[in-house]
């Protein structure tokens, strides 16, 4: 039974004053923990990706005791590692007119004006510090011959502000923060707990004071106490089963916090990435992303003739429809992700798709190779081309890539205030796991920026404010507290229930089924009827899951089926919330496209064959006309509203 | 496709293991080896048998979690390819594929194909970093790094920490992994301050973890999914020699 909470207005605690000085003023006035006192505090950080790793390292450098947890065997494998393209920063090294304001504006506009603007402005201000920090750590960013940093362009921007390390930017940034983290492990200020999965949040007197997790090797249920909990556990795209996320990515840590009272905001804002390798067969375990940076030099097209079965090279230029360049001439192939994804879906749904399934479009590098030469193209994208070749057995230097959209990133997440604290005092949420910075759609190269800004430059300040003002030091708790015992017992009970379930269908089958429902009805295009159907189907599937799932193995052992079963159980609940949020949100924005609620302009754009205009695709529409006070208050209202409706009580 | 899988089963670190044979049907050429194992695990789960434990995460060759010996080769027979990227089309229909965990003293078996590679973390913790606290960095363009140096550093930094180099080496040596990190930082201006200390400490930790010595087989380079060159090992040796001489002269 789903109950929608009464509408409550949450206080985002956005500092007063003009948007440009909010962060400085805030830093000047929040509470500090003195150096001598920092060592008295223990901070639990869950996750070791860009947000969690950078937070753990930075807090330890300040002198806090940090307990850092990850599900992987080592922090270096957190899924941030897979980010390919780059990281934005308002350095204006290219002298092309970039500024903090422009990065702020592009990010807010890219998010279809649903981001919390005060947070985004801060993010934009901090972006330059991130590049400095990473370069100092020895991250080998791409350079020009003279030794200065190189930039590339990304979707949704008309300046070149993306810093990169070949097609492995996420890996290199993660290794930067992983090495900083390991330095603190060596110094004894971070205790690392790998192969642990957080399964519950422990509250004492209404404040987050610890976690319960399962040791993934021994199966033991362990608990840890601290003075604050930081959640940096990433997004929930794997709810769709097939996504670009790692197979172990999940919502469990965030969802269990939600069930303890942390409100969820904008769960239906999910990003479907336009450039992924299309699905090859039912046995596929994940979809592989081809970096958006490829759209810098690749041209997207489909044949003008429906069902044209000729090999792509045999189709002459005049019989090709370079539809992004045609419909959105100002941005061309670099339109924001949601627009590119829906355009591809439209083309395929109307029969212009290519490949065996008809659900793919071409991304063609022939003109880039003619213009730049094969070597330059190899230098820019070599590893991506190799990856594509290895997977599809087709050589992208010779024949165009086939691409199709896939779930990639979730803008929604746990609601946080300006200090990144959730609705549970002491529980802070960083990176993709929170909801605040990307609104309804995230621009390329801004996820890495947000994760690192939160971890390196926001939480080290705002956590101190919480610790100093909440006086948690006065009542230290240990894992002997009854709240810990109760939580351990509840988690152990669920684990036993899953292992003991003697059903017939595997966890994998249930996850596949859930993914199909979500993709069909809560994917790129949504409508009321479909969403209602999804809700009822998910409810049914969830009931069947608890009756008929087959897990097997032992609970006190390395048991992958058991890990996945717990995650899928949570996805079944989250999936319903996703659909419910999408149903309730009677508008189209960013990644949330409701068929019934399109503006006349967007509709025209969706059907037009010749129009050069669109609500968001036309570069001339960019006008720096936001009024910070108006937008701050309006975004606060809309966000708290969505947070309130998104609370599900089971 | 139908394949026969001969796979190492071992319940835990202290138990003895053995090979078991399984037949898997309905395999498509575009499936990865791990997707084939997924299919086998589904089959085992349905038959109330315990699925095969193996590590994997990103399934696109970048996280370094997967790694197993496939027909005696780390990550299998394809060059510059992780196990998760290895497609079944490279095996003939009806093939028998032998799958074992990485075997090295430094990588004790956890279960089946899962090994403990935390030794790599301890080697990095011993000095595989630049000591720069958050907030104390100069402007990123204040220190110029010529393009070719940055590119070379990137070649070394591309390591995914999968451990295939160790598994492929007859001595179970970790010098390619260690050499790549030492080389990356020795090339960059940011790595200079701790250059000697880093080489000495990382190599001491590597020895402590029980990895063997290098005797120039170059199997590591052949097995490396990211194509890390053995010139990183040569560079590591010069760094170590230099650091040792400095240490002799000035003390630690």
Coordinates of C-alpha atoms in Angstrom, one line a residue, chain A residues 225-602:
Chain A
X225 CA 28.9 3.4 14.8
X226 CA 30.0 7.0 14.1
X227 CA 29.0 10.6 14.5
X228 CA 27.7 11.1 11.0
X229 CA 27.0 9.0 7.9
X230 CA 27.9 10.0 4.3
X231 CA 26.2 8.1 1.6
X232 CA 27.9 8.2 -1.8
X233 CA 26.5 5.0 -3.4
X234 CA 25.7 6.2 -6.9
X235 CA 22.6 5.9 -9.0
X236 CA 19.9 3.3 -9.7
X237 CA 19.9 2.9 -13.5
X238 CA 20.3 -0.9 -13.0
X239 CA 16.6 -0.9 -11.9
X240 CA 16.1 -1.1 -15.7
X241 CA 18.2 -4.3 -15.7
X242 CA 20.0 -3.3 -18.9
X243 CA 21.9 -0.1 -18.4
X244 CA 25.4 1.3 -18.8
X245 CA 25.9 0.8 -15.1
X246 CA 28.1 -1.9 -13.6
X247 CA 26.3 -5.1 -12.7
X248 CA 26.8 -4.5 -9.0
X249 CA 25.5 -0.9 -9.0
X250 CA 22.3 -0.7 -6.9
X251 CA 19.9 1.4 -4.9
X252 CA 20.0 -0.6 -1.8
X253 CA 22.0 1.7 0.6
X254 CA 19.9 4.7 -0.5
X255 CA 16.7 2.8 -0.4
X256 CA 17.2 1.5 3.1
X257 CA 17.9 5.1 4.2
X258 CA 14.7 6.1 2.5
X259 CA 12.8 3.5 4.4
X260 CA 14.3 4.9 7.6
X261 CA 12.8 8.3 6.7
X262 CA 15.1 10.0 4.2
X263 CA 12.9 11.5 1.5
X264 CA 13.5 10.7 -2.1
X265 CA 13.3 13.5 -4.7
X266 CA 12.6 13.3 -8.4
X267 CA 13.0 9.5 -8.8
X268 CA 11.5 9.7 -12.3
X269 CA 14.3 11.9 -13.6
X270 CA 16.4 9.2 -15.3
X271 CA 18.8 9.8 -18.1
X272 CA 18.8 7.7 -21.2
X273 CA 22.2 8.1 -22.9
X274 CA 22.0 8.4 -26.6
X275 CA 25.2 6.7 -27.6
X276 CA 25.3 3.1 -26.5
X277 CA 26.0 -0.1 -28.4
X278 CA 22.6 -1.6 -29.2
X279 CA 21.2 -4.7 -27.6
X280 CA 22.4 -7.8 -29.3
X281 CA 20.4 -10.5 -27.6
X282 CA 18.4 -11.6 -24.5
X283 CA 21.4 -13.0 -22.7
X284 CA 23.1 -9.6 -22.5
X285 CA 24.1 -8.5 -19.0
X286 CA 24.6 -4.8 -19.7
X287 CA 24.8 -2.2 -22.3
X288 CA 28.1 -0.5 -23.2
X289 CA 28.3 3.3 -23.5
X290 CA 30.2 4.9 -26.2
X291 CA 31.3 8.3 -24.8
X292 CA 29.3 11.3 -25.8
X293 CA 32.6 12.9 -26.8
X294 CA 32.2 10.9 -30.0
X295 CA 29.5 13.3 -31.0
X296 CA 32.2 16.0 -31.4
X297 CA 33.4 14.3 -34.6
X298 CA 30.8 11.7 -35.3
X299 CA 27.7 12.5 -37.4
X300 CA 24.4 10.8 -36.6
X301 CA 22.3 9.7 -39.5
X302 CA 19.7 7.2 -40.7
X303 CA 18.7 6.4 -44.3
X304 CA 16.0 8.6 -45.8
X305 CA 14.2 5.5 -47.1
X306 CA 12.4 3.4 -44.5
X307 CA 13.9 -0.1 -44.1
X308 CA 16.8 0.6 -46.4
X309 CA 18.8 -2.6 -46.1
X310 CA 21.9 -1.4 -48.0
X311 CA 25.3 -1.4 -46.3
X312 CA 25.8 2.1 -44.9
X313 CA 28.7 2.9 -47.2
X314 CA 26.5 2.1 -50.2
X315 CA 24.0 4.8 -49.2
X316 CA 24.9 8.0 -51.0
X317 CA 25.1 11.3 -49.0
X318 CA 21.9 12.6 -50.5
X319 CA 19.9 9.6 -49.3
X320 CA 21.0 10.0 -45.7
X321 CA 19.2 12.0 -43.1
X322 CA 21.6 13.7 -40.7
X323 CA 18.6 14.4 -38.6
X324 CA 20.3 16.1 -35.6
X325 CA 22.1 18.6 -37.9
X326 CA 18.8 19.1 -39.8
X327 CA 16.5 19.7 -36.8
X328 CA 18.9 21.4 -34.5
X329 CA 21.5 23.3 -36.6
X330 CA 22.8 25.4 -33.8
X331 CA 24.0 22.4 -31.7
X332 CA 24.0 19.8 -34.5
X333 CA 25.2 16.5 -33.2
X334 CA 25.9 18.0 -29.8
X335 CA 22.4 18.5 -28.6
X336 CA 21.7 17.6 -25.0
X337 CA 21.4 13.9 -24.2
X338 CA 17.6 13.7 -23.7
X339 CA 17.0 15.4 -27.1
X340 CA 19.4 13.1 -28.9
X341 CA 17.9 10.0 -27.3
X342 CA 14.3 10.8 -28.1
X343 CA 15.3 11.8 -31.6
X344 CA 16.9 8.4 -32.1
X345 CA 13.8 6.6 -30.7
X346 CA 11.5 8.7 -33.0
X347 CA 13.6 7.7 -36.0
X348 CA 13.5 4.0 -35.1
X349 CA 9.9 4.0 -34.1
X350 CA 9.0 5.5 -37.4
X351 CA 10.9 2.8 -39.3
X352 CA 14.2 4.5 -40.2
X353 CA 16.3 2.5 -37.7
X354 CA 19.2 0.4 -38.9
X355 CA 20.9 -2.9 -37.9
X356 CA 19.3 -6.3 -37.4
X357 CA 16.7 -5.1 -34.9
X358 CA 15.9 -1.8 -36.5
X359 CA 16.6 -0.2 -33.2
X360 CA 19.9 1.7 -33.9
X361 CA 21.1 4.7 -35.8
X362 CA 24.5 5.4 -37.4
X363 CA 27.3 7.4 -35.8
X364 CA 29.6 8.0 -38.7
X365 CA 33.2 9.1 -38.5
X366 CA 34.0 9.1 -42.3
X367 CA 34.0 12.9 -42.6
X368 CA 36.1 13.3 -39.4
X369 CA 38.6 10.8 -40.8
X370 CA 38.7 12.7 -44.1
X371 CA 39.1 16.0 -42.3
X372 CA 41.5 15.1 -39.6
X373 CA 43.1 11.9 -40.7
X374 CA 42.9 8.5 -39.2
X375 CA 45.7 9.1 -36.7
X376 CA 44.1 12.1 -35.1
X377 CA 40.8 10.2 -34.8
X378 CA 42.7 7.3 -33.3
X379 CA 44.4 9.6 -30.8
X380 CA 41.1 11.1 -29.7
X381 CA 38.9 8.0 -29.6
X382 CA 41.2 5.1 -30.1
X383 CA 40.2 3.1 -27.1
X384 CA 36.5 3.6 -27.7
X385 CA 36.9 2.4 -31.3
X386 CA 38.8 -0.6 -30.1
X387 CA 36.1 -1.3 -27.5
X388 CA 33.3 -1.1 -30.1
X389 CA 35.3 -3.3 -32.5
X390 CA 35.8 -6.0 -29.8
X391 CA 32.2 -6.0 -28.9
X392 CA 30.5 -5.9 -32.3
X393 CA 33.2 -7.3 -34.5
X394 CA 32.8 -4.3 -36.8
X395 CA 35.5 -1.8 -37.4
X396 CA 34.3 1.8 -36.8
X397 CA 37.2 3.2 -38.9
X398 CA 35.6 1.5 -41.9
X399 CA 31.9 1.3 -41.2
X400 CA 29.7 3.7 -39.0
X401 CA 29.0 2.7 -35.5
X402 CA 25.5 1.6 -34.6
X403 CA 24.2 3.2 -31.5
X404 CA 21.0 3.3 -29.5
X405 CA 20.0 5.0 -26.2
X406 CA 20.3 3.2 -22.8
X407 CA 19.6 4.0 -19.2
X408 CA 22.8 5.7 -17.9
X409 CA 22.4 8.1 -15.0
X410 CA 19.7 9.0 -12.5
X411 CA 19.3 12.7 -11.7
X412 CA 16.9 11.9 -8.9
X413 CA 18.0 10.6 -5.5
X414 CA 17.8 11.3 -1.8
X415 CA 16.8 14.8 -1.1
X416 CA 19.5 17.0 0.4
X417 CA 19.7 20.6 1.7
X418 CA 22.3 23.1 0.7
X419 CA 24.7 21.4 3.1
X420 CA 24.1 18.0 1.4
X421 CA 22.2 16.7 4.4
X422 CA 19.2 14.5 3.9
X423 CA 15.9 14.8 5.9
X424 CA 17.6 12.6 8.5
X425 CA 20.0 14.7 10.6
X426 CA 23.5 13.4 10.2
X427 CA 22.9 11.6 7.0
X428 CA 24.6 13.4 4.1
X429 CA 24.3 12.3 0.5
X430 CA 26.9 13.0 -2.1
X431 CA 27.3 12.6 -5.9
X432 CA 24.8 10.7 -8.0
X433 CA 23.0 9.4 -4.9
X434 CA 21.6 12.8 -4.2
X435 CA 19.2 14.8 -6.4
X436 CA 20.2 18.4 -6.3
X437 CA 22.5 19.5 -9.2
X438 CA 21.2 18.1 -12.4
X439 CA 17.5 18.8 -12.4
X440 CA 15.6 16.8 -15.0
X441 CA 18.6 16.0 -17.2
X442 CA 22.4 16.0 -16.7
X443 CA 24.7 17.5 -19.2
X444 CA 27.7 15.4 -20.3
X445 CA 30.9 15.8 -18.2
X446 CA 29.1 17.2 -15.2
X447 CA 28.7 14.0 -13.1
X448 CA 32.4 13.8 -12.4
X449 CA 32.4 17.4 -11.6
X450 CA 29.6 17.1 -9.1
X451 CA 31.0 14.0 -7.4
X452 CA 34.3 15.6 -6.8
X453 CA 32.9 19.0 -5.9
X454 CA 30.7 17.3 -3.2
X455 CA 33.6 15.2 -1.8
X456 CA 36.6 17.5 -2.1
X457 CA 35.1 21.0 -1.6
X458 CA 31.6 20.9 -0.1
X459 CA 31.3 18.3 2.6
X460 CA 34.6 19.1 4.3
X461 CA 33.0 22.4 5.2
X462 CA 29.3 21.5 5.7
X463 CA 29.9 18.4 7.7
X464 CA 31.9 20.4 10.2
X465 CA 28.9 22.7 10.6
X466 CA 26.7 19.7 11.4
X467 CA 29.1 18.1 13.8
X468 CA 29.8 21.3 15.7
X469 CA 26.2 22.4 15.9
X470 CA 24.6 19.1 16.7
X471 CA 26.8 18.4 19.7
X472 CA 26.9 14.6 18.9
X473 CA 30.1 14.4 20.8
X474 CA 28.2 14.8 24.0
X475 CA 26.4 11.5 23.5
X476 CA 28.7 9.0 21.9
X477 CA 27.0 5.8 20.9
X478 CA 28.5 2.3 20.3
X479 CA 27.2 -0.7 18.4
X480 CA 26.0 -2.0 21.8
X481 CA 23.1 0.4 21.6
X482 CA 19.7 -1.4 21.2
X483 CA 19.0 0.4 17.9
X484 CA 22.1 -1.4 16.4
X485 CA 21.0 -4.8 17.8
X486 CA 17.5 -4.3 16.4
X487 CA 18.7 -3.4 13.0
X488 CA 21.2 -6.3 12.8
X489 CA 18.4 -8.7 13.7
X490 CA 16.1 -7.2 11.0
X491 CA 18.8 -7.4 8.4
X492 CA 19.7 -11.0 9.3
X493 CA 16.0 -11.9 9.2
X494 CA 15.6 -10.6 5.7
X495 CA 18.7 -12.4 4.6
X496 CA 17.5 -15.7 6.0
X497 CA 14.1 -15.2 4.4
X498 CA 15.7 -14.7 1.0
X499 CA 18.1 -17.7 1.3
X500 CA 15.3 -19.9 2.5
X501 CA 12.7 -19.0 -0.2
X502 CA 12.1 -22.2 -2.0
X503 CA 10.6 -20.7 -5.2
X504 CA 11.2 -21.5 -8.8
X505 CA 12.2 -18.4 -10.6
X506 CA 15.7 -17.0 -10.3
X507 CA 16.6 -13.5 -9.2
X508 CA 17.9 -12.8 -12.7
X509 CA 14.5 -13.6 -14.2
X510 CA 12.7 -11.2 -11.8
X511 CA 15.2 -8.5 -12.5
X512 CA 14.8 -8.9 -16.3
X513 CA 11.0 -8.8 -15.9
X514 CA 11.1 -5.6 -13.8
X515 CA 13.6 -4.0 -16.3
X516 CA 11.2 -4.7 -19.2
X517 CA 8.3 -3.1 -17.4
X518 CA 10.4 0.0 -16.6
X519 CA 11.9 0.3 -20.0
X520 CA 8.5 0.0 -21.8
X521 CA 6.5 2.3 -19.6
X522 CA 8.9 4.5 -17.5
X523 CA 11.6 4.8 -20.1
X524 CA 12.2 7.5 -22.8
X525 CA 8.5 8.2 -23.3
X526 CA 5.8 8.0 -20.7
X527 CA 2.0 8.3 -20.6
X528 CA -0.7 8.0 -18.0
X529 CA -2.1 4.7 -19.1
X530 CA 1.4 3.1 -19.4
X531 CA 2.4 4.4 -16.0
X532 CA -0.7 3.0 -14.3
X533 CA -0.1 -0.3 -16.0
X534 CA 3.5 -0.3 -14.8
X535 CA 2.5 0.4 -11.2
X536 CA 0.1 -2.5 -11.2
X537 CA 2.5 -4.8 -13.0
X538 CA 5.3 -4.0 -10.6
X539 CA 3.1 -4.6 -7.6
X540 CA 2.1 -8.0 -9.0
X541 CA 5.7 -8.8 -9.8
X542 CA 6.8 -7.8 -6.3
X543 CA 4.3 -10.2 -4.7
X544 CA 5.4 -13.0 -7.0
X545 CA 9.0 -12.2 -6.1
X546 CA 8.5 -12.9 -2.4
X547 CA 6.5 -16.0 -3.1
X548 CA 8.5 -17.5 -5.9
X549 CA 12.1 -16.4 -5.9
X550 CA 14.8 -18.9 -5.8
X551 CA 18.1 -17.8 -4.2
X552 CA 19.8 -20.9 -2.8
X553 CA 23.2 -21.2 -1.2
X554 CA 24.0 -20.2 2.4
X555 CA 23.7 -16.8 4.1
X556 CA 27.0 -17.2 5.9
X557 CA 29.0 -17.5 2.6
X558 CA 30.1 -15.6 -0.5
X559 CA 26.7 -15.7 -2.2
X560 CA 26.1 -13.6 -5.3
X561 CA 22.5 -14.7 -5.8
X562 CA 21.7 -13.5 -2.3
X563 CA 23.4 -10.1 -2.9
X564 CA 21.4 -9.6 -6.1
X565 CA 18.2 -10.8 -4.4
X566 CA 18.3 -8.1 -1.8
X567 CA 19.0 -5.5 -4.5
X568 CA 16.2 -6.6 -6.8
X569 CA 13.8 -6.6 -3.8
X570 CA 14.7 -2.9 -3.4
X571 CA 14.4 -2.2 -7.1
X572 CA 10.9 -3.6 -7.0
X573 CA 9.9 -1.0 -4.5
X574 CA 11.9 1.8 -6.1
X575 CA 10.4 0.9 -9.5
X576 CA 6.9 1.6 -8.2
X577 CA 8.0 4.9 -6.8
X578 CA 9.6 5.8 -10.2
X579 CA 6.4 5.2 -12.0
X580 CA 4.3 6.9 -9.4
X581 CA 6.5 10.0 -9.6
X582 CA 6.3 10.0 -13.4
X583 CA 2.6 9.7 -13.2
X584 CA 2.2 12.5 -10.7
X585 CA 4.5 14.8 -12.6
X586 CA 2.1 16.1 -15.2
X587 CA 4.6 17.9 -17.4
X588 CA 7.5 17.1 -19.8
X589 CA 10.9 18.1 -18.8
X590 CA 14.4 16.8 -19.5
X591 CA 14.6 13.0 -19.1
X592 CA 10.9 12.9 -18.1
X593 CA 9.0 13.0 -21.3
X594 CA 5.2 12.8 -20.9
X595 CA 3.4 12.3 -24.2
X596 CA 0.3 14.2 -23.0
X597 CA 2.2 17.3 -21.8
X598 CA 4.3 18.7 -24.6
X599 CA 4.5 22.3 -25.3
X600 CA 3.3 23.2 -28.9
X601 CA 6.8 24.2 -29.8
X602 CA 8.3 20.9 -28.7

